[in-house]
PDB file of C-alpha atoms and ligand atoms in Angstrom:
ATOM      1  CA  MET A   1      23.135  -0.640   9.042  1.00  0.00           C
ATOM      2  CA  HIS A   2      22.842  -3.768   6.936  1.00  0.00           C
ATOM      3  CA  SER A   3      25.314  -4.681   4.208  1.00  0.00           C
ATOM      4  CA  ALA A   4      24.147  -5.331   0.627  1.00  0.00           C
ATOM      5  CA  GLU A   5      24.294  -9.083   1.235  1.00  0.00           C
ATOM      6  CA  GLU A   6      22.341  -8.796   4.505  1.00  0.00           C
ATOM      7  CA  ILE A   7      19.602  -6.841   2.711  1.00  0.00           C
ATOM      8  CA  LYS A   8      19.303  -9.588   0.087  1.00  0.00           C
ATOM      9  CA  LYS A   9      19.067 -12.161   2.867  1.00  0.00           C
ATOM     10  CA  LEU A  10      16.414 -10.102   4.613  1.00  0.00           C
ATOM     11  CA  VAL A  11      14.097  -9.805   1.585  1.00  0.00           C
ATOM     12  CA  GLY A  12      14.787 -13.328   0.339  1.00  0.00           C
ATOM     13  CA  THR A  13      13.911 -14.787   3.723  1.00  0.00           C
ATOM     14  CA  TYR A  14      10.879 -12.511   4.113  1.00  0.00           C
ATOM     15  CA  ALA A  15       9.390 -13.581   0.763  1.00  0.00           C
ATOM     16  CA  ALA A  16       9.327 -17.265   1.749  1.00  0.00           C
ATOM     17  CA  GLN A  17       6.122 -16.590   3.716  1.00  0.00           C
ATOM     18  CA  PHE A  18       4.212 -16.198   0.411  1.00  0.00           C
ATOM     19  CA  VAL A  19       4.730 -19.837  -0.527  1.00  0.00           C
ATOM     20  CA  GLN A  20       1.630 -21.710   0.567  1.00  0.00           C
ATOM     21  CA  GLN A  21       1.229 -25.359   1.435  1.00  0.00           C
ATOM     22  CA  ASP A  22       0.654 -27.569  -1.646  1.00  0.00           C
ATOM     23  CA  SER A  23       1.082 -24.672  -4.076  1.00  0.00           C
ATOM     24  CA  VAL A  24       2.741 -24.786  -7.486  1.00  0.00           C
ATOM     25  CA  ILE A  25       5.082 -21.850  -7.909  1.00  0.00           C
ATOM     26  CA  GLY A  26       7.927 -20.444  -9.996  1.00  0.00           C
ATOM     27  CA  LEU A  27      11.363 -19.852  -8.540  1.00  0.00           C
ATOM     28  CA  GLY A  28      13.606 -17.168 -10.007  1.00  0.00           C
ATOM     29  CA  THR A  29      17.357 -16.862 -10.270  1.00  0.00           C
ATOM     30  CA  GLY A  30      20.078 -14.772  -8.683  1.00  0.00           C
ATOM     31  CA  SER A  31      21.815 -13.776  -5.496  1.00  0.00           C
ATOM     32  CA  THR A  32      18.617 -12.530  -3.784  1.00  0.00           C
ATOM     33  CA  VAL A  33      16.681 -15.655  -4.763  1.00  0.00           C
ATOM     34  CA  TYR A  34      19.603 -17.621  -3.264  1.00  0.00           C
ATOM     35  CA  TRP A  35      18.414 -16.531   0.190  1.00  0.00           C
ATOM     36  CA  LEU A  36      14.795 -17.318  -0.652  1.00  0.00           C
ATOM     37  CA  LEU A  37      15.854 -20.844  -1.592  1.00  0.00           C
ATOM     38  CA  GLN A  38      17.779 -21.232   1.666  1.00  0.00           C
ATOM     39  CA  GLU A  39      14.705 -20.239   3.688  1.00  0.00           C
ATOM     40  CA  LEU A  40      12.393 -22.452   1.628  1.00  0.00           C
ATOM     41  CA  GLY A  41      14.809 -25.352   2.162  1.00  0.00           C
ATOM     42  CA  SER A  42      14.510 -24.866   5.944  1.00  0.00           C
ATOM     43  CA  ARG A  43      10.729 -24.649   5.716  1.00  0.00           C
ATOM     44  CA  VAL A  44      10.589 -27.867   3.647  1.00  0.00           C
ATOM     45  CA  LYS A  45      12.483 -29.603   6.442  1.00  0.00           C
ATOM     46  CA  GLN A  46       9.825 -28.305   8.837  1.00  0.00           C
ATOM     47  CA  GLY A  47       6.992 -29.714   6.704  1.00  0.00           C
ATOM     48  CA  LEU A  48       6.234 -27.160   3.980  1.00  0.00           C
ATOM     49  CA  ARG A  49       5.159 -28.928   0.781  1.00  0.00           C
ATOM     50  CA  PHE A  50       5.113 -27.240  -2.616  1.00  0.00           C
ATOM     51  CA  THR A  51       6.251 -27.851  -6.181  1.00  0.00           C
ATOM     52  CA  ALA A  52       8.361 -25.390  -8.135  1.00  0.00           C
ATOM     53  CA  VAL A  53       9.251 -24.649 -11.740  1.00  0.00           C
ATOM     54  CA  PRO A  54      12.859 -23.404 -11.811  1.00  0.00           C
ATOM     55  CA  THR A  55      13.937 -20.533 -14.081  1.00  0.00           C
ATOM     56  CA  SER A  56      17.517 -21.775 -14.494  1.00  0.00           C
ATOM     57  CA  ALA A  57      19.838 -24.731 -14.105  1.00  0.00           C
ATOM     58  CA  GLN A  58      21.427 -22.799 -11.210  1.00  0.00           C
ATOM     59  CA  THR A  59      18.152 -22.617  -9.267  1.00  0.00           C
ATOM     60  CA  LEU A  60      17.324 -26.233 -10.062  1.00  0.00           C
ATOM     61  CA  THR A  61      20.695 -27.494  -8.793  1.00  0.00           C
ATOM     62  CA  LEU A  62      20.690 -25.450  -5.578  1.00  0.00           C
ATOM     63  CA  GLY A  63      17.004 -26.052  -4.896  1.00  0.00           C
ATOM     64  CA  LYS A  64      17.390 -29.823  -5.254  1.00  0.00           C
ATOM     65  CA  GLU A  65      20.295 -29.780  -2.776  1.00  0.00           C
ATOM     66  CA  LEU A  66      17.994 -27.980  -0.346  1.00  0.00           C
ATOM     67  CA  GLY A  67      15.205 -30.551  -0.727  1.00  0.00           C
ATOM     68  CA  ILE A  68      12.839 -28.508  -2.919  1.00  0.00           C
ATOM     69  CA  ASN A  69      10.541 -30.509  -5.207  1.00  0.00           C
ATOM     70  CA  PHE A  70      10.662 -29.429  -8.864  1.00  0.00           C
ATOM     71  CA  THR A  71       8.607 -29.952 -11.975  1.00  0.00           C
ATOM     72  CA  GLU A  72       8.772 -28.637 -15.548  1.00  0.00           C
ATOM     73  CA  LEU A  73       6.858 -25.743 -17.065  1.00  0.00           C
ATOM     74  CA  ASN A  74       5.289 -28.146 -19.584  1.00  0.00           C
ATOM     75  CA  ASP A  75       3.819 -30.177 -16.715  1.00  0.00           C
ATOM     76  CA  VAL A  76       1.879 -27.344 -15.089  1.00  0.00           C
ATOM     77  CA  ASP A  77      -1.113 -25.322 -16.197  1.00  0.00           C
ATOM     78  CA  GLU A  78      -0.583 -22.170 -14.170  1.00  0.00           C
ATOM     79  CA  LEU A  79       1.637 -21.002 -11.332  1.00  0.00           C
ATOM     80  CA  SER A  80       0.053 -19.182  -8.387  1.00  0.00           C
ATOM     81  CA  ILE A  81       3.124 -17.081  -7.676  1.00  0.00           C
ATOM     82  CA  THR A  82       6.669 -16.701  -8.927  1.00  0.00           C
ATOM     83  CA  ILE A  83       9.290 -15.053  -6.751  1.00  0.00           C
ATOM     84  CA  ASP A  84      12.253 -13.621  -8.632  1.00  0.00           C
ATOM     85  CA  GLY A  85      14.891 -10.894  -8.467  1.00  0.00           C
ATOM     86  CA  ALA A  86      15.368  -7.914 -10.789  1.00  0.00           C
ATOM     87  CA  ASP A  87      18.107  -5.579 -11.916  1.00  0.00           C
ATOM     88  CA  GLU A  88      15.895  -2.491 -12.076  1.00  0.00           C
ATOM     89  CA  ALA A  89      12.258  -1.725 -11.226  1.00  0.00           C
ATOM     90  CA  ASP A  90      10.563   1.598 -12.027  1.00  0.00           C
ATOM     91  CA  PRO A  91       7.535   3.161 -10.277  1.00  0.00           C
ATOM     92  CA  GLN A  92       5.138   1.369 -12.691  1.00  0.00           C
ATOM     93  CA  LEU A  93       6.850  -1.949 -11.768  1.00  0.00           C
ATOM     94  CA  GLN A  94       8.344  -2.314 -15.236  1.00  0.00           C
ATOM     95  CA  LEU A  95      11.561  -4.278 -14.908  1.00  0.00           C
ATOM     96  CA  ILE A  96      14.959  -4.962 -16.349  1.00  0.00           C
ATOM     97  CA  LYS A  97      16.002  -8.542 -15.655  1.00  0.00           C
ATOM     98  CA  GLY A  98      18.625 -10.920 -16.963  1.00  0.00           C
ATOM     99  CA  GLY A  99      21.745  -9.745 -15.151  1.00  0.00           C
ATOM    100  CA  GLY A 100      22.185 -13.378 -14.193  1.00  0.00           C
ATOM    101  CA  GLY A 101      21.517 -14.574 -17.742  1.00  0.00           C
ATOM    102  CA  ALA A 102      18.244 -16.404 -17.084  1.00  0.00           C
ATOM    103  CA  LEU A 103      15.874 -13.894 -18.736  1.00  0.00           C
ATOM    104  CA  LEU A 104      14.283 -16.243 -21.278  1.00  0.00           C
ATOM    105  CA  GLN A 105      13.130 -18.898 -18.843  1.00  0.00           C
ATOM    106  CA  GLU A 106      12.338 -16.218 -16.253  1.00  0.00           C
ATOM    107  CA  LYS A 107      10.011 -14.475 -18.690  1.00  0.00           C
ATOM    108  CA  MET A 108       8.319 -17.708 -19.776  1.00  0.00           C
ATOM    109  CA  VAL A 109       7.748 -18.683 -16.154  1.00  0.00           C
ATOM    110  CA  ALA A 110       6.517 -15.159 -15.324  1.00  0.00           C
ATOM    111  CA  ALA A 111       4.068 -15.349 -18.240  1.00  0.00           C
ATOM    112  CA  ALA A 112       2.580 -18.532 -16.758  1.00  0.00           C
ATOM    113  CA  THR A 113       2.171 -16.909 -13.338  1.00  0.00           C
ATOM    114  CA  LYS A 114      -0.795 -15.194 -11.689  1.00  0.00           C
ATOM    115  CA  GLN A 115       1.341 -13.079  -9.369  1.00  0.00           C
ATOM    116  CA  LEU A 116       4.989 -12.182 -10.008  1.00  0.00           C
ATOM    117  CA  ILE A 117       6.655 -11.069  -6.777  1.00  0.00           C
ATOM    118  CA  ILE A 118      10.003  -9.306  -7.182  1.00  0.00           C
ATOM    119  CA  ILE A 119      12.545  -9.247  -4.374  1.00  0.00           C
ATOM    120  CA  ALA A 120      15.344  -6.692  -4.493  1.00  0.00           C
ATOM    121  CA  ASP A 121      17.529  -4.378  -2.524  1.00  0.00           C
ATOM    122  CA  HIS A 122      16.731  -0.655  -2.601  1.00  0.00           C
ATOM    123  CA  THR A 123      19.402   0.122  -5.230  1.00  0.00           C
ATOM    124  CA  LYS A 124      17.255  -1.645  -7.848  1.00  0.00           C
ATOM    125  CA  ILE A 125      14.374   0.820  -7.447  1.00  0.00           C
ATOM    126  CA  VAL A 126      14.846   3.513 -10.107  1.00  0.00           C
ATOM    127  CA  GLU A 127      12.862   6.426 -11.531  1.00  0.00           C
ATOM    128  CA  GLN A 128      13.649   5.422 -15.116  1.00  0.00           C
ATOM    129  CA  LEU A 129      14.893   2.134 -16.555  1.00  0.00           C
ATOM    130  CA  GLY A 130      18.109   1.956 -18.540  1.00  0.00           C
ATOM    131  CA  THR A 131      21.137   2.646 -16.372  1.00  0.00           C
ATOM    132  CA  PHE A 132      21.564  -1.102 -15.976  1.00  0.00           C
ATOM    133  CA  PRO A 133      22.553  -2.478 -19.406  1.00  0.00           C
ATOM    134  CA  LEU A 134      19.562  -4.239 -20.919  1.00  0.00           C
ATOM    135  CA  PRO A 135      20.275  -7.948 -21.522  1.00  0.00           C
ATOM    136  CA  VAL A 136      19.038  -9.198 -24.894  1.00  0.00           C
ATOM    137  CA  GLU A 137      19.282 -12.935 -25.606  1.00  0.00           C
ATOM    138  CA  VAL A 138      20.210 -13.628 -29.243  1.00  0.00           C
ATOM    139  CA  ILE A 139      20.818 -16.598 -31.505  1.00  0.00           C
ATOM    140  CA  PRO A 140      24.604 -17.105 -31.918  1.00  0.00           C
ATOM    141  CA  PHE A 141      24.251 -17.231 -35.723  1.00  0.00           C
ATOM    142  CA  GLY A 142      24.904 -13.771 -37.157  1.00  0.00           C
ATOM    143  CA  TRP A 143      24.731 -11.992 -33.792  1.00  0.00           C
ATOM    144  CA  LYS A 144      26.731  -9.045 -35.149  1.00  0.00           C
ATOM    145  CA  GLN A 145      23.836  -8.266 -37.500  1.00  0.00           C
ATOM    146  CA  VAL A 146      21.525  -8.184 -34.487  1.00  0.00           C
ATOM    147  CA  GLN A 147      23.995  -5.872 -32.753  1.00  0.00           C
ATOM    148  CA  LYS A 148      23.850  -3.521 -35.749  1.00  0.00           C
ATOM    149  CA  HIS A 149      20.045  -3.415 -35.651  1.00  0.00           C
ATOM    150  CA  ILE A 150      20.058  -2.679 -31.915  1.00  0.00           C
ATOM    151  CA  THR A 151      22.546   0.167 -32.440  1.00  0.00           C
ATOM    152  CA  GLY A 152      20.056   1.516 -34.993  1.00  0.00           C
ATOM    153  CA  LEU A 153      17.478   1.747 -32.187  1.00  0.00           C
ATOM    154  CA  GLY A 154      19.685   4.313 -30.426  1.00  0.00           C
ATOM    155  CA  CYS A 155      21.720   2.043 -28.191  1.00  0.00           C
ATOM    156  CA  GLU A 156      24.978   3.737 -27.189  1.00  0.00           C
ATOM    157  CA  LYS A 157      27.109   0.660 -26.499  1.00  0.00           C
ATOM    158  CA  ILE A 158      26.579  -3.079 -26.862  1.00  0.00           C
ATOM    159  CA  VAL A 159      28.757  -5.710 -25.209  1.00  0.00           C
ATOM    160  CA  LEU A 160      28.687  -9.426 -25.984  1.00  0.00           C
ATOM    161  CA  ARG A 161      28.558 -11.000 -22.519  1.00  0.00           C
ATOM    162  CA  THR A 162      31.539 -13.087 -21.488  1.00  0.00           C
ATOM    163  CA  ARG A 163      32.349 -15.170 -18.439  1.00  0.00           C
ATOM    164  CA  ASN A 164      35.905 -16.263 -17.590  1.00  0.00           C
ATOM    165  CA  ASN A 165      37.073 -14.797 -20.911  1.00  0.00           C
ATOM    166  CA  GLN A 166      34.683 -17.008 -22.872  1.00  0.00           C
ATOM    167  CA  THR A 167      31.450 -15.984 -24.582  1.00  0.00           C
ATOM    168  CA  TYR A 168      28.659 -16.533 -22.067  1.00  0.00           C
ATOM    169  CA  ILE A 169      26.207 -19.233 -23.172  1.00  0.00           C
ATOM    170  CA  THR A 170      22.693 -19.224 -21.736  1.00  0.00           C
ATOM    171  CA  ASP A 171      20.814 -22.310 -20.493  1.00  0.00           C
ATOM    172  CA  ASN A 172      19.153 -22.303 -23.927  1.00  0.00           C
ATOM    173  CA  HIS A 173      22.482 -22.163 -25.807  1.00  0.00           C
ATOM    174  CA  ASN A 174      22.219 -18.544 -26.894  1.00  0.00           C
ATOM    175  CA  TYR A 175      24.362 -15.417 -26.426  1.00  0.00           C
ATOM    176  CA  ILE A 176      23.553 -12.272 -24.453  1.00  0.00           C
ATOM    177  CA  LEU A 177      24.110  -8.734 -25.678  1.00  0.00           C
ATOM    178  CA  ASP A 178      24.263  -6.218 -22.819  1.00  0.00           C
ATOM    179  CA  CYS A 179      22.781  -3.055 -24.298  1.00  0.00           C
ATOM    180  CA  TYR A 180      23.583   0.346 -22.794  1.00  0.00           C
ATOM    181  CA  PHE A 181      20.563   2.504 -23.609  1.00  0.00           C
ATOM    182  CA  ASN A 182      21.172   4.664 -20.495  1.00  0.00           C
ATOM    183  CA  LYS A 183      17.623   6.048 -20.523  1.00  0.00           C
ATOM    184  CA  ILE A 184      14.697   3.977 -21.727  1.00  0.00           C
ATOM    185  CA  GLU A 185      11.863   6.437 -22.415  1.00  0.00           C
ATOM    186  CA  ASN A 186       9.265   3.897 -23.489  1.00  0.00           C
ATOM    187  CA  ALA A 187      10.028   0.366 -22.337  1.00  0.00           C
ATOM    188  CA  ALA A 188       7.038  -1.231 -24.077  1.00  0.00           C
ATOM    189  CA  SER A 189       7.866   0.189 -27.510  1.00  0.00           C
ATOM    190  CA  LEU A 190      11.570  -0.636 -27.123  1.00  0.00           C
ATOM    191  CA  ASN A 191      10.630  -4.195 -26.192  1.00  0.00           C
ATOM    192  CA  ALA A 192       8.438  -4.471 -29.311  1.00  0.00           C
ATOM    193  CA  ALA A 193      11.162  -2.974 -31.539  1.00  0.00           C
ATOM    194  CA  LEU A 194      13.768  -5.406 -30.203  1.00  0.00           C
ATOM    195  CA  HIS A 195      11.417  -8.335 -30.757  1.00  0.00           C
ATOM    196  CA  SER A 196      11.025  -7.321 -34.399  1.00  0.00           C
ATOM    197  CA  ILE A 197      14.750  -7.918 -35.046  1.00  0.00           C
ATOM    198  CA  PRO A 198      15.421 -11.356 -36.544  1.00  0.00           C
ATOM    199  CA  GLY A 199      17.744 -13.242 -34.206  1.00  0.00           C
ATOM    200  CA  VAL A 200      16.445 -11.716 -30.970  1.00  0.00           C
ATOM    201  CA  VAL A 201      15.147 -14.488 -28.723  1.00  0.00           C
ATOM    202  CA  GLU A 202      14.064 -12.455 -25.704  1.00  0.00           C
ATOM    203  CA  THR A 203      14.696  -9.167 -23.960  1.00  0.00           C
ATOM    204  CA  GLY A 204      15.198  -8.370 -20.290  1.00  0.00           C
ATOM    205  CA  LEU A 205      12.301  -5.881 -20.331  1.00  0.00           C
ATOM    206  CA  PHE A 206       9.460  -7.303 -18.244  1.00  0.00           C
ATOM    207  CA  ILE A 207       6.486  -5.118 -19.128  1.00  0.00           C
ATOM    208  CA  ASN A 208       3.296  -5.272 -17.035  1.00  0.00           C
ATOM    209  CA  MET A 209       4.374  -8.564 -15.489  1.00  0.00           C
ATOM    210  CA  ALA A 210       5.263  -7.778 -11.874  1.00  0.00           C
ATOM    211  CA  SER A 211       2.441  -7.546  -9.325  1.00  0.00           C
ATOM    212  CA  THR A 212       4.600  -6.539  -6.391  1.00  0.00           C
ATOM    213  CA  VAL A 213       8.141  -5.423  -5.662  1.00  0.00           C
ATOM    214  CA  ILE A 214       9.490  -6.121  -2.185  1.00  0.00           C
ATOM    215  CA  ALA A 215      12.480  -3.881  -1.526  1.00  0.00           C
ATOM    216  CA  GLY A 216      14.936  -4.066   1.356  1.00  0.00           C
ATOM    217  CA  TYR A 217      16.761  -1.064   2.849  1.00  0.00           C
ATOM    218  CA  PRO A 218      20.010  -0.679   4.816  1.00  0.00           C
ATOM    219  CA  ASP A 219      18.116   0.102   8.060  1.00  0.00           C
ATOM    220  CA  GLY A 220      16.340  -3.252   7.804  1.00  0.00           C
ATOM    221  CA  LYS A 221      13.073  -1.798   6.550  1.00  0.00           C
ATOM    222  CA  ILE A 222      11.152  -3.838   3.981  1.00  0.00           C
ATOM    223  CA  VAL A 223       8.858  -1.886   1.642  1.00  0.00           C
ATOM    224  CA  THR A 224       6.205  -3.542  -0.523  1.00  0.00           C
ATOM    225  CA  ILE A 225       5.252  -1.700  -3.738  1.00  0.00           C
ATOM    226  CA  PRO A 226       2.403  -1.010  -4.398  1.00  0.00           C
TER     227      PRO A 226
HETATM  228  C1  A5P B 301      18.692 -13.468 -13.579  1.00  0.00           C
HETATM  229  O1  A5P B 301      18.820 -13.620 -14.930  1.00  0.00           O
HETATM  230  C2  A5P B 301      18.212 -12.101 -13.275  1.00  0.00           C
HETATM  231  O2  A5P B 301      17.045 -11.710 -13.897  1.00  0.00           O
HETATM  232  C3  A5P B 301      18.128 -11.871 -11.789  1.00  0.00           C
HETATM  233  O3  A5P B 301      16.871 -12.153 -11.286  1.00  0.00           O
HETATM  234  C4  A5P B 301      18.487 -10.465 -11.549  1.00  0.00           C
HETATM  235  O4  A5P B 301      19.701 -10.221 -12.237  1.00  0.00           O
HETATM  236  C5  A5P B 301      18.644 -10.132 -10.093  1.00  0.00           C
HETATM  237  O5  A5P B 301      19.693 -10.852  -9.562  1.00  0.00           O
HETATM  238  P1  A5P B 301      20.308 -10.534  -8.159  1.00  0.00           P
HETATM  239  O6  A5P B 301      19.281 -10.818  -7.139  1.00  0.00           O
HETATM  240  O7  A5P B 301      21.497 -11.457  -8.091  1.00  0.00           O
HETATM  241  O8  A5P B 301      20.739  -9.093  -8.187  1.00  0.00           O
END
């Protein structure tokens, strides 16, 4: 049986095959994407050429160390694929993302992409979204007002994200509210309601964006959905 880390390595490595020679792609963020980047770094050394838009400073830094060639979202028209992780994926491939704090750039890159490929371990595949606290990126100014509005949408608990006892600051200098909805009945309408709150920058709900979820299992099996 494979450990959680081995499963991430398995799917991350597997997904590298979708990066074609001379393509322009998006690269996600997180501990599963870490393994994708490692494999892409090896393939670059063997002659694979492609250009990537990173979704975070973390991916940019690691990718550069591995020899990956990067560009900016403003300098591309469209991305053929983006490969990224997720925190939850339901049977309709609706996602919760942002556990790693990169949701804003991840969503902008996903929106510029023809095919969003999600790589995840089997624990991320859920019947209904919401057990994982939904990350909502907010402007620091008056964030407690935003928190109040989100509570009004039926959210049971909201936690201002911290790291090392400090308020977590995103790559775009915002805060993240981790919102415990527990069960999200209608992800699209919740996403719209959150976006109507002044001060909300982006939500971790990725609605109708993913084309494929590639999930790894403890026995080494890799399942592609659909
Ligand atoms: C980053 O902000 C997130 O959207 C990640 O893609 C997501 O949290 C999955 O990360 P892991 O692969 O580390 O679980």
